[in-house]
Coordinates of C-alpha atoms in Angstrom, one line a residue:
X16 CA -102.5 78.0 -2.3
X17 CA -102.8 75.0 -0.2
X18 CA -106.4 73.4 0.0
X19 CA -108.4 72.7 3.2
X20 CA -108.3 69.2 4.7
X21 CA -111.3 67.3 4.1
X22 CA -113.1 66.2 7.0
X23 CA -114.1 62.3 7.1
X24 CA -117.3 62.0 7.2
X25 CA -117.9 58.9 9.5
X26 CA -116.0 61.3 12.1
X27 CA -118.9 63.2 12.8
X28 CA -121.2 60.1 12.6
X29 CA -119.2 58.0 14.9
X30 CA -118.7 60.7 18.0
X31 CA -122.1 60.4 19.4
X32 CA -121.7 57.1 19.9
X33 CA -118.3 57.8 22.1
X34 CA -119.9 60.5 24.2
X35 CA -122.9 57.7 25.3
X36 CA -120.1 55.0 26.3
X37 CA -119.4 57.1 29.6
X38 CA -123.2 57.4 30.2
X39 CA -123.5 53.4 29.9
X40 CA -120.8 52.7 32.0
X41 CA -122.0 54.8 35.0
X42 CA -125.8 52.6 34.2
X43 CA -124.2 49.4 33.9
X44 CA -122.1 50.4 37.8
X45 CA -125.2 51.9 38.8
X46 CA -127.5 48.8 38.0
X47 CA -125.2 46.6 39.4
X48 CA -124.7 48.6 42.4
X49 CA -128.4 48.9 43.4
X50 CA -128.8 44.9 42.4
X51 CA -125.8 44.0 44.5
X52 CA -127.9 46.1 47.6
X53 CA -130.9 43.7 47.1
X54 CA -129.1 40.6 47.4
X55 CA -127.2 41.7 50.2
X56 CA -130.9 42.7 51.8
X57 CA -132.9 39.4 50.8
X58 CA -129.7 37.0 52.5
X59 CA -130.0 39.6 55.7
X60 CA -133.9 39.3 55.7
X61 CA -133.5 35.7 55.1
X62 CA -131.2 35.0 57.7
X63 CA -132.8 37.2 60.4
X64 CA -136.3 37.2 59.1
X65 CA -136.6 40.6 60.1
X66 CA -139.3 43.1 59.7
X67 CA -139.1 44.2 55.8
X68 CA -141.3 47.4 56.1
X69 CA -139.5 48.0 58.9
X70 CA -136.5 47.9 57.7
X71 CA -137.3 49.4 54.3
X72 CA -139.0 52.4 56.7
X73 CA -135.5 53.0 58.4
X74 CA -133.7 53.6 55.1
X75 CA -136.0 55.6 53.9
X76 CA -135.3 57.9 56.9
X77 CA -131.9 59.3 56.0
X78 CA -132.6 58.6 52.1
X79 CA -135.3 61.4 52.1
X80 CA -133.4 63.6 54.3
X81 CA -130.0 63.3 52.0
X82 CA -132.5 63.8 48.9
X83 CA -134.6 67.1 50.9
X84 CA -130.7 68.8 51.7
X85 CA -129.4 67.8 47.8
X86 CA -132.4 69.5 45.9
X87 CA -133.7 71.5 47.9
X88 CA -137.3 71.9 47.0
X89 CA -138.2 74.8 48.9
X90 CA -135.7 76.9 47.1
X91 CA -135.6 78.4 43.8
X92 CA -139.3 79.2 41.6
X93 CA -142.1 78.0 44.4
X94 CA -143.9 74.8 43.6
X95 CA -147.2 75.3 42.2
X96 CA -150.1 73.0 44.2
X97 CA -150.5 71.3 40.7
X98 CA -147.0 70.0 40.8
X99 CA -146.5 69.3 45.0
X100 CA -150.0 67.4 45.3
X101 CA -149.8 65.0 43.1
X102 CA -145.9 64.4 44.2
X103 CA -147.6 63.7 47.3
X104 CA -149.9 61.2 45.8
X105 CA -146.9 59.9 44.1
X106 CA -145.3 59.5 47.7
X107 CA -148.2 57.1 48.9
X108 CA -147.9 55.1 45.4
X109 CA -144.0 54.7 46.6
X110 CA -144.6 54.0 49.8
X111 CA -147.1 50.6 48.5
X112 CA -144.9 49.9 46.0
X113 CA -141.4 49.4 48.7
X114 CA -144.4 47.4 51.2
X115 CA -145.4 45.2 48.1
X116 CA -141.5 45.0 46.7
X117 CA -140.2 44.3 50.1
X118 CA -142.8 41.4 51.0
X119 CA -142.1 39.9 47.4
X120 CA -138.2 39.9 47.6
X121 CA -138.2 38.0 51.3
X122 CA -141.0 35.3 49.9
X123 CA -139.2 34.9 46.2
X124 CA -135.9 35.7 46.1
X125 CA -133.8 38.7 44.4
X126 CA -133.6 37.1 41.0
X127 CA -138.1 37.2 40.8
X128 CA -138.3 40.1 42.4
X129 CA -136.2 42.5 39.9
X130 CA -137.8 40.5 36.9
X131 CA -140.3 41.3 38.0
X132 CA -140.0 44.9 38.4
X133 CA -140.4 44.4 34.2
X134 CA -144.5 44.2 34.8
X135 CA -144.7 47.5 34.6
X136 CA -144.8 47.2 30.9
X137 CA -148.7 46.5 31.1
X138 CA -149.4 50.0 31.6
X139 CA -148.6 50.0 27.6
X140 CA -150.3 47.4 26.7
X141 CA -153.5 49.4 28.6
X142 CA -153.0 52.5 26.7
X143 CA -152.5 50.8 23.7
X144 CA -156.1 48.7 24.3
X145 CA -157.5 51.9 25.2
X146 CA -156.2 54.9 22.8
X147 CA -153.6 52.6 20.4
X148 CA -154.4 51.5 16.7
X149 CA -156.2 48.3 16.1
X150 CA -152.5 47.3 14.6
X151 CA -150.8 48.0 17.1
X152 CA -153.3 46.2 19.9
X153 CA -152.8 42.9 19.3
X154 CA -149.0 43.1 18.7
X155 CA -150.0 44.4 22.6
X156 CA -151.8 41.9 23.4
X157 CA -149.3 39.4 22.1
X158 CA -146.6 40.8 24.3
X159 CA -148.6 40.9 27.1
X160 CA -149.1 37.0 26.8
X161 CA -145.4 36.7 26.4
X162 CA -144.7 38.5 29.9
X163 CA -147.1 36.4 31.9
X164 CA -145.4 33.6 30.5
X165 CA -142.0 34.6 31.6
X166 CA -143.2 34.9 35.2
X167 CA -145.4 31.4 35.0
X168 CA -141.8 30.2 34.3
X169 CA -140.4 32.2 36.5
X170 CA -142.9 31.0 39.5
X171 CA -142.1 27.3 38.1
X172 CA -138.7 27.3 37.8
X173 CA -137.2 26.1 34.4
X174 CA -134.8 23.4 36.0
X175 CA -135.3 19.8 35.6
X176 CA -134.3 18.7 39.3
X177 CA -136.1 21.9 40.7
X178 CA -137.2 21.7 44.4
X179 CA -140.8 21.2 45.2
X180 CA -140.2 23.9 47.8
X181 CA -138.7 26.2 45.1
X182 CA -142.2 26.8 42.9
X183 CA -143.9 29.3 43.7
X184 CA -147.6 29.6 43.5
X185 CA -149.5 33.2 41.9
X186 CA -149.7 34.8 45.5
X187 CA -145.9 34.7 46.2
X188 CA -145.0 36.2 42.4
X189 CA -148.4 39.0 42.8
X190 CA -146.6 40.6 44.9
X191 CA -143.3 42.0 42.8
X192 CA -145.4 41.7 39.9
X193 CA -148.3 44.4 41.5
X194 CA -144.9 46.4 42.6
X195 CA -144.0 46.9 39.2
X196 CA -146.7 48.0 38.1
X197 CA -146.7 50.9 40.9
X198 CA -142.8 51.2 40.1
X199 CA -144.1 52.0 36.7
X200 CA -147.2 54.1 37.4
X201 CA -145.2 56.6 39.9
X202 CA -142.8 57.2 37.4
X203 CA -145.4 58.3 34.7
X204 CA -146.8 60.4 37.3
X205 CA -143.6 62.0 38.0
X206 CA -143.0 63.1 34.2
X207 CA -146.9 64.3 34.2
X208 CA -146.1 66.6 36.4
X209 CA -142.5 67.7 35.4
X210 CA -140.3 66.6 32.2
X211 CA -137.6 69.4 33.5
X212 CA -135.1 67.6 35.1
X213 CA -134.0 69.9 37.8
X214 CA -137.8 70.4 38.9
X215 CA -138.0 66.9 38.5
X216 CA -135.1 66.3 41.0
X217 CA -136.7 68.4 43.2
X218 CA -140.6 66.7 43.0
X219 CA -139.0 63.6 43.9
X220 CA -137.4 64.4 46.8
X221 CA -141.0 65.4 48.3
X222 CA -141.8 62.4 46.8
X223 CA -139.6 60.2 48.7
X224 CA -140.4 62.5 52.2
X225 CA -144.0 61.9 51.5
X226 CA -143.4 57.8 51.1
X227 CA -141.6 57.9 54.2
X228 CA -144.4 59.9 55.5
X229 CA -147.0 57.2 54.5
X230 CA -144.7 54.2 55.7
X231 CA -144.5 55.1 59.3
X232 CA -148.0 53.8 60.4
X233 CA -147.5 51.0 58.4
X234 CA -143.8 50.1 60.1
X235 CA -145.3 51.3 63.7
X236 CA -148.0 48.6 63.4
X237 CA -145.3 46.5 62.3
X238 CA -143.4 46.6 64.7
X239 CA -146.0 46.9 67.5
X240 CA -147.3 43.2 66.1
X241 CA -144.4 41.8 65.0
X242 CA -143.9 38.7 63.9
X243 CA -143.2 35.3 65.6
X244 CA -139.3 35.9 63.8
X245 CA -138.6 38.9 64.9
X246 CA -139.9 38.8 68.4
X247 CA -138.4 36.1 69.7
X248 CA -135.1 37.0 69.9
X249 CA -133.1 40.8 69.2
X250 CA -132.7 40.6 65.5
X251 CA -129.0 41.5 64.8
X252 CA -128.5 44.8 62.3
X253 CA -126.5 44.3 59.2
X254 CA -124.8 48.2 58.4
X255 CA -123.9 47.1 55.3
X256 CA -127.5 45.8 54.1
X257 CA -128.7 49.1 55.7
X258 CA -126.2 51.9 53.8
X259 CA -126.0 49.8 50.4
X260 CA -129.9 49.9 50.7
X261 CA -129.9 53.8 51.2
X262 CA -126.9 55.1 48.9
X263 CA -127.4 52.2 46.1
X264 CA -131.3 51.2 46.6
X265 CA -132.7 54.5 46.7
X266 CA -130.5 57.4 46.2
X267 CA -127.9 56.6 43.1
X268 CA -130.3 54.2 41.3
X269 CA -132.7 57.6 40.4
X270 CA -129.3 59.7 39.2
X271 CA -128.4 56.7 37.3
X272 CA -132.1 56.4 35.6
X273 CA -132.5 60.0 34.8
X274 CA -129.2 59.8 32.7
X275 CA -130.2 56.4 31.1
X276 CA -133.2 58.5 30.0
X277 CA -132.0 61.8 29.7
X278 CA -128.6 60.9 27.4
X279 CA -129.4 57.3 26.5
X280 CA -133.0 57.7 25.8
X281 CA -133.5 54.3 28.1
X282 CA -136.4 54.0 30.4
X283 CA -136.8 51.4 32.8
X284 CA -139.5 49.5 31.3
X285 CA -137.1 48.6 28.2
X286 CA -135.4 45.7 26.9
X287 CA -131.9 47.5 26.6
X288 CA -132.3 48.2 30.6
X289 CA -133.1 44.5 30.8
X290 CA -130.2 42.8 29.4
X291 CA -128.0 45.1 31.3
X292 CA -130.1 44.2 34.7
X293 CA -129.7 40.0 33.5
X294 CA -125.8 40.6 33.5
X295 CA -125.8 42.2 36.8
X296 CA -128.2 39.0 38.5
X297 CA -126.2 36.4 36.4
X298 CA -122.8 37.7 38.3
X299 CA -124.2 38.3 41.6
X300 CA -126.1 35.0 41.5
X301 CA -122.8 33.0 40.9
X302 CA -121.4 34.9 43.7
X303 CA -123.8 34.3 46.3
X304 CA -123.9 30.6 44.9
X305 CA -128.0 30.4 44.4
X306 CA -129.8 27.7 43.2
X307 CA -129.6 29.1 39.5
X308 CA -130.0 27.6 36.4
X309 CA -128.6 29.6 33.4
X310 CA -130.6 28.5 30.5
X311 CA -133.6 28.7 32.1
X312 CA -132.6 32.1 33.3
X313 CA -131.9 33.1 29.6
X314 CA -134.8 32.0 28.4
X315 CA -137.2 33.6 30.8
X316 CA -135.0 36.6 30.3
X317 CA -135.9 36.3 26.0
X318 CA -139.4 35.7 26.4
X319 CA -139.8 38.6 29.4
X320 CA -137.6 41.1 27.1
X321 CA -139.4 40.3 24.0
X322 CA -142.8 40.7 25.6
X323 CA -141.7 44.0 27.0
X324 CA -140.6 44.8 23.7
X325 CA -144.4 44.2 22.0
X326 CA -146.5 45.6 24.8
X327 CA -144.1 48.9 25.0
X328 CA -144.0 49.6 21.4
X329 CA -144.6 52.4 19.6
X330 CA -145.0 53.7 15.7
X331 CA -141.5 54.4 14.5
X332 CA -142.3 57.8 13.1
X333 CA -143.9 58.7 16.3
X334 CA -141.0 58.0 18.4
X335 CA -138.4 59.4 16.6
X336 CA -140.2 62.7 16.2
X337 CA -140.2 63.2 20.1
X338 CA -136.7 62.3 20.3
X339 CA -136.1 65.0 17.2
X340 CA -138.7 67.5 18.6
X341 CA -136.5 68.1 22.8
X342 CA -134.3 65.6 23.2
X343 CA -133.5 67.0 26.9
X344 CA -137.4 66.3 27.9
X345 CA -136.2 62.2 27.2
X346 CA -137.9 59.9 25.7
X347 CA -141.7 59.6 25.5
X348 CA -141.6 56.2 24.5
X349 CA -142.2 52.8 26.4
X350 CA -143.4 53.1 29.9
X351 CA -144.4 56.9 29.6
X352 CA -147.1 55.6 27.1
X353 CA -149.4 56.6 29.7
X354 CA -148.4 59.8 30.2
X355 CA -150.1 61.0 26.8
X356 CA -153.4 59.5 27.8
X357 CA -156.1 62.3 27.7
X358 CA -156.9 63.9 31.8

């Protein structure tokens, strides 16, 4: 009688591991992707110095309506009021965070503005200062000083022969810095109201129709105005600033964070999802041949990463019991902090 074949046991151990590589190659194309779309719209905002809620208004036009004919919201079970009104909400909090993001990226570059995007992580050090452990609040409060030390650097710059006209003062970097926060605020909001991912899918594209919704006064007044830049002369229209904004900006880059979060267990706010977004601005600021300087890069990038890393943290036991207890409702950890905060 011949005897069964034993099984390895690190062959069980090991596959999980393989079925996540696919899942962190499409995040490390999409991330790239949607960072290669914000260079190419800060050089054509730079060169043109065109309207950038304008513009941002115009590609949120077909981006809502490709999102509205994808999910289809009014199809399927019928939205309660309790999930469409604060979507709506949600859609005005979007709408100030591309007006905010926008202004930021044309006054200080690509390479601030996405580092930027990080500041979100306050939200947990407020939750933690509010509901957290004594323990836990000044490991908070430690991060939190770490952060706004990568961005004084950041406004600074971290090269010796640095340009006067390169340093930036608080104004210029409040701007990205108050859009992450918003960045980081509607997407706690949009897990409050839904951790199912196909009603999620369909929430944000109301979400989305709503921002565009709330931008159009706001790019009407713009471009009634104007500004001494644009008015002048007819501002020449880049297509590929424009689509890459829509299909990599706005539409891939929320497929590509629902599977970072849904089968990696990555949020935004997150040091993993940091290091991945450094890569991608390291590459494409070689390429486009920026003033850059990589240690100081690098640096900000460990300081920024390991305040995100204090202020988002959580107990250990906690966080792996969520990921234990529904691993398809993703992770509860880091940024969505605030989404257990008592209503």
């Amino acid at each position: 009688m011949m005897s069964p074949r034993p099984v390895p046991e690190d062959r069980g151990r090991s596959s999980p591991h393989f079925r996540q590589t696919p899942f962190q190659i499409i995040h490390i194309i999409g991330n790239f992707l949607r960072i290669w779309s914000i260079y190419s719209l800060y050089r054509y905002l730079s060169e043109t110095g065109a309207s950038v809620v304008l513009f941002l208004f115009t590609c949120l036009i077909p981006a809502s309506i490709l999102f509205l004919i994808m999910q289809k919201p009014w199809k399927g079970r019928p939205l309660s009021n309790t999930q469409v009104v604060p979507s709506v909400i949600n859609g005005g909090i979007t709408a100030l965070y591309f007006i905010l993001w926008g202004k930021g990226l044309k006054s200080c570059g690509p390479l601030r503005a996405i580092l930027a995007e990080y500041s979100g992580a306050v939200l947990g050090v407020l939750s933690g200062v509010l509901y957290g452990r004594r323990g836990h609040v000044w490991k908070k409060v430690g991060g939190l000083i770490a952060m706004v030390a990568s961005f004084y650097f950041l406004s600074q710059g971290l090269d010796d022969e640095v340009q006067m006209e390169q340093v930036l003062g608080i104004k210029e970097m409040a701007l990205p810095i108050f859009a992450g926060i918003l960045s980081a605020l509607r997407r706690v909001i949009a897990r409050r109201v839904s951790l199912k991912n196909q009603l999620k899918r369909r929430l944000n594209a109301i979400t989305i129709a709503s921002a565009t919704c709330f931008l159009f006064p706001v790019a009407m007044w713009d471009m009634i105005i104007g500004s001494p830049s644009s008015t002048s002369d007819k501002v020449p229209f880049s297509t590929w600033a424009f689509f890459s904004t829509i299909l990599f900006g706005v539409i891939l880059i929320f497929y590509v964070d629902s599977i970072a979060e849904e089968r990696l267990h990555m949020v935004f706010s997150s040091p993993r999802h940091l290091m991945v977004a450094g890569g991608c601005i390291i590459v494409l600021e070689i390429v486009y041949k920026m003033d850059f300087s990589l240690p100081g890069f690098l640096i900000c990038c460990l300081i920024l990463g390991f305040g995100i890393y204090e202020a988002t943290s959580l107990e250990r036991g906690r966080k792996d019991s969520f990921q234990t207890a529904d691993s398809s409702n993703g992770m509860l950890g880091d940024e969505i902090q605030m989404s257990s905060l008592p209503t």
